[in-house]
Coordinates of C-alpha atoms in Angstrom, one line a residue:
Chain A
E276 CA 98.3 98.0 87.2
L277 CA 95.9 100.2 89.0
K278 CA 96.4 100.2 92.8
V279 CA 93.9 101.7 95.3
E280 CA 94.9 102.5 98.8
Q281 CA 92.7 103.6 101.6
N282 CA 93.6 105.1 104.9
P283 CA 93.0 104.6 107.7
L284 CA 92.2 100.9 107.5
F285 CA 90.6 101.0 110.9
L286 CA 88.9 104.0 112.5
S287 CA 87.3 104.2 115.9
M288 CA 85.6 107.5 116.6
Q289 CA 83.2 109.0 119.0
E290 CA 79.7 110.0 118.2
G291 CA 79.4 113.6 117.2
K292 CA 83.0 113.9 115.9
N293 CA 84.1 114.5 112.3
Y294 CA 86.6 112.5 110.3
T295 CA 87.8 111.9 106.8
I296 CA 88.7 108.7 105.0
Y297 CA 91.2 108.9 102.1
C298 CA 91.3 107.0 98.9
N299 CA 94.4 107.3 96.7
Y300 CA 94.8 105.6 93.4
S301 CA 97.8 105.1 91.2
T302 CA 96.7 105.7 87.6
T303 CA 94.4 108.2 85.9
S304 CA 90.8 107.2 86.1
D305 CA 87.5 108.7 85.0
R306 CA 85.3 107.3 87.8
L307 CA 85.3 106.6 91.5
Y308 CA 82.8 104.9 93.7
W309 CA 82.2 104.7 97.4
Y310 CA 80.4 101.7 98.9
R311 CA 79.3 100.7 102.4
Q312 CA 79.3 97.1 103.7
D313 CA 77.8 96.0 106.9
P314 CA 79.1 92.8 108.6
G315 CA 77.9 89.7 106.7
K316 CA 76.1 91.8 104.2
S317 CA 76.6 92.8 100.6
L318 CA 77.8 96.2 99.3
E319 CA 75.6 99.3 99.1
S320 CA 76.4 102.0 96.7
L321 CA 76.9 105.4 98.3
F322 CA 78.4 107.7 95.7
V323 CA 79.5 107.7 92.1
L324 CA 82.0 110.5 91.2
L325 CA 82.6 111.0 87.5
S326 CA 84.5 114.3 87.2
N327 CA 87.3 116.3 88.7
G328 CA 86.0 118.4 91.5
A329 CA 82.8 116.4 91.9
V330 CA 81.3 116.6 95.4
K331 CA 78.3 114.6 96.5
Q332 CA 76.6 114.6 99.9
E333 CA 74.1 112.3 101.5
G334 CA 73.2 112.9 105.1
R335 CA 76.3 112.9 107.2
L336 CA 78.5 111.7 104.4
M337 CA 80.2 113.8 101.8
A338 CA 82.5 112.5 99.0
S339 CA 84.8 114.5 96.8
L340 CA 87.1 113.7 93.9
D341 CA 90.4 115.3 92.8
T342 CA 91.5 113.5 89.6
K343 CA 94.7 115.5 89.3
A344 CA 95.8 114.4 92.8
R345 CA 94.2 110.9 92.2
L346 CA 92.5 111.3 95.5
S347 CA 89.0 111.0 96.9
T348 CA 87.8 111.7 100.4
L349 CA 84.8 110.6 102.3
H350 CA 84.0 113.0 105.1
I351 CA 81.9 112.1 108.0
T352 CA 80.2 114.8 109.9
A353 CA 78.9 114.4 113.5
A354 CA 79.2 110.6 113.4
V355 CA 76.4 108.4 114.7
H356 CA 76.5 104.8 115.7
D357 CA 74.5 103.8 112.6
L358 CA 77.5 104.7 110.4
S359 CA 79.5 101.9 111.8
A360 CA 80.5 99.7 108.8
T361 CA 83.3 99.1 106.3
Y362 CA 83.7 101.7 103.6
F363 CA 85.3 100.9 100.3
C364 CA 86.3 103.1 97.5
A365 CA 86.6 101.6 94.0
V366 CA 88.2 103.1 90.9
G367 CA 87.8 102.6 87.2
S368 CA 85.6 100.6 84.8
R369 CA 87.0 97.4 86.3
L370 CA 86.1 98.6 89.8
T371 CA 89.4 98.0 91.5
F372 CA 88.6 98.2 95.2
G373 CA 90.7 99.5 98.1
E374 CA 91.2 97.4 101.2
G375 CA 88.3 99.1 103.0
T376 CA 88.1 101.2 106.1
Q377 CA 86.4 99.6 109.1
L378 CA 84.6 102.4 110.9
T379 CA 83.4 102.0 114.5
V380 CA 81.4 104.8 116.0
N381 CA 81.3 104.6 119.8
P382 CA 78.7 106.3 122.0
Chain B
E260 CA 62.0 96.7 92.1
A261 CA 63.6 93.3 92.8
G262 CA 67.3 93.3 93.5
V263 CA 70.1 91.0 92.3
A264 CA 69.4 87.5 93.3
Q265 CA 72.0 84.9 94.1
S266 CA 71.9 81.2 95.1
P267 CA 72.9 79.3 97.0
R268 CA 73.7 81.7 99.9
Y269 CA 76.2 79.3 101.6
K270 CA 78.1 76.3 100.3
I271 CA 80.6 74.0 101.9
I272 CA 82.7 71.6 99.8
E273 CA 85.9 69.7 99.9
K274 CA 88.9 70.6 97.9
R275 CA 88.9 69.2 94.4
Q276 CA 85.1 69.2 94.2
S277 CA 83.1 71.3 91.8
V278 CA 80.7 74.1 92.7
A279 CA 78.4 76.4 90.8
F280 CA 76.8 79.7 91.7
W281 CA 73.8 81.3 90.1
C282 CA 72.9 85.0 89.6
N283 CA 69.8 86.7 88.3
P284 CA 70.4 90.5 87.8
I285 CA 68.0 93.3 88.0
S286 CA 65.6 93.2 85.1
G287 CA 66.9 95.3 82.2
H288 CA 70.4 95.5 83.4
A289 CA 72.7 94.7 80.5
T290 CA 75.9 94.5 82.4
L291 CA 76.7 91.8 84.9
Y292 CA 79.7 91.3 87.1
W293 CA 81.1 88.5 89.3
Y294 CA 83.4 89.4 92.2
Q295 CA 85.4 87.4 94.7
Q296 CA 85.8 88.9 98.2
I297 CA 88.2 87.2 100.5
L298 CA 87.7 87.9 104.2
G299 CA 89.1 91.2 105.2
Q300 CA 89.7 92.4 101.6
G301 CA 87.9 94.4 99.0
P302 CA 86.1 92.6 96.2
K303 CA 88.1 91.6 93.1
L304 CA 86.5 91.6 89.7
L305 CA 86.5 88.1 88.1
I306 CA 84.5 88.7 85.0
Q307 CA 82.2 91.3 83.4
F308 CA 79.5 90.6 80.8
Q309 CA 77.7 93.0 78.5
N310 CA 74.5 91.2 77.6
N311 CA 75.8 87.7 76.8
G312 CA 79.3 88.8 75.7
V313 CA 82.4 88.8 77.9
V314 CA 83.9 92.4 78.3
D315 CA 86.7 91.6 80.8
D316 CA 87.8 88.3 82.2
S317 CA 91.5 89.2 82.7
Q318 CA 91.4 88.3 86.4
L319 CA 89.5 85.1 86.1
P320 CA 91.6 82.0 86.8
K321 CA 90.6 80.2 83.7
D322 CA 92.2 76.9 84.6
R323 CA 89.5 76.3 87.2
F324 CA 86.9 79.1 86.9
S325 CA 84.3 79.5 84.2
A326 CA 81.3 81.7 83.7
E327 CA 78.5 82.0 81.3
R328 CA 75.6 84.3 80.7
L329 CA 73.3 82.6 78.2
K330 CA 70.5 84.7 76.7
G331 CA 72.0 87.8 78.4
V332 CA 70.1 87.5 81.6
D333 CA 71.0 84.9 84.3
S334 CA 74.6 83.9 84.8
T335 CA 76.5 81.0 86.4
L336 CA 80.0 80.9 87.8
K337 CA 81.6 77.5 88.2
I338 CA 84.8 76.4 90.0
Q339 CA 86.2 73.0 89.0
P340 CA 88.2 71.8 90.9
A341 CA 88.0 74.0 94.0
K342 CA 91.1 74.8 96.1
L343 CA 91.3 75.9 99.7
E344 CA 92.2 79.5 98.6
D345 CA 88.9 79.7 96.8
S346 CA 87.1 80.2 100.1
A347 CA 85.5 83.6 99.8
V348 CA 82.2 85.4 99.2
Y349 CA 81.2 85.5 95.5
L350 CA 79.3 88.6 94.7
C351 CA 77.2 89.2 91.6
A352 CA 76.4 92.8 90.6
S353 CA 74.5 94.4 87.7
S354 CA 74.2 97.8 86.2
L355 CA 72.2 99.4 83.4
R356 CA 75.1 100.0 81.1
D357 CA 78.8 100.5 81.0
R358 CA 79.9 102.6 78.1
G359 CA 82.6 105.2 78.7
L360 CA 81.6 107.7 81.3
L361 CA 77.9 106.8 81.1
V362 CA 78.2 104.2 83.8
G363 CA 75.6 103.8 86.4
T364 CA 75.5 102.5 89.8
Q365 CA 76.3 98.8 90.4
Y366 CA 73.8 96.9 92.5
F367 CA 75.2 94.0 94.4
G368 CA 73.5 90.7 95.3
P369 CA 73.7 89.2 98.8
G370 CA 76.6 87.0 97.8
T371 CA 77.4 83.3 98.1
R372 CA 79.7 82.3 100.9
L373 CA 82.0 79.4 99.9
L374 CA 84.0 77.4 102.3
V375 CA 86.5 74.9 100.8
L376 CA 87.7 72.3 103.3

């Protein structure tokens, strides 16, 4: 059974700082997704990573995938308050989700 | 382009009652998914349709949950009878296709919040 673990689960950071969210998964998979969810809202797709070494960037967020290590990272550069949300990674065709990382960016 | 539509947005029922949720995917999207998201957790896939056929329903509690996608467009998810632990947000998502590596982005609807008392 595929297990997906994210860490940290809670992250409080200051504006302007950098940080990384990690997503580990237990079995080989050919695809990994990152989503954002604002409180009371649905999920918004951020990135789709389909190959080893894939790197995608959008604004202050950059996601990468290492299929050999079964690890994906979501790097936040110079955080701003608008990035406060819960971030989920999801793995595989069945989209097994991690527990989510609740990010709070403080002024 | 219109997004994934779901209704109702909120539903409160008593345990042992029945409830149904409706989803209309983005036009042209062949693949449709239903997820259950319990508060504080990530979504869990309940069932996946490709057109009007079921691709994966391994995590659907079939003794009480059922889903259909007649004509390969709209879908309904039903719970009968509901239990307290069914309280969650039920999310519908759709994507253009899901064949091997050629998978596209999933677009999620706003969800239906169910509270079972």
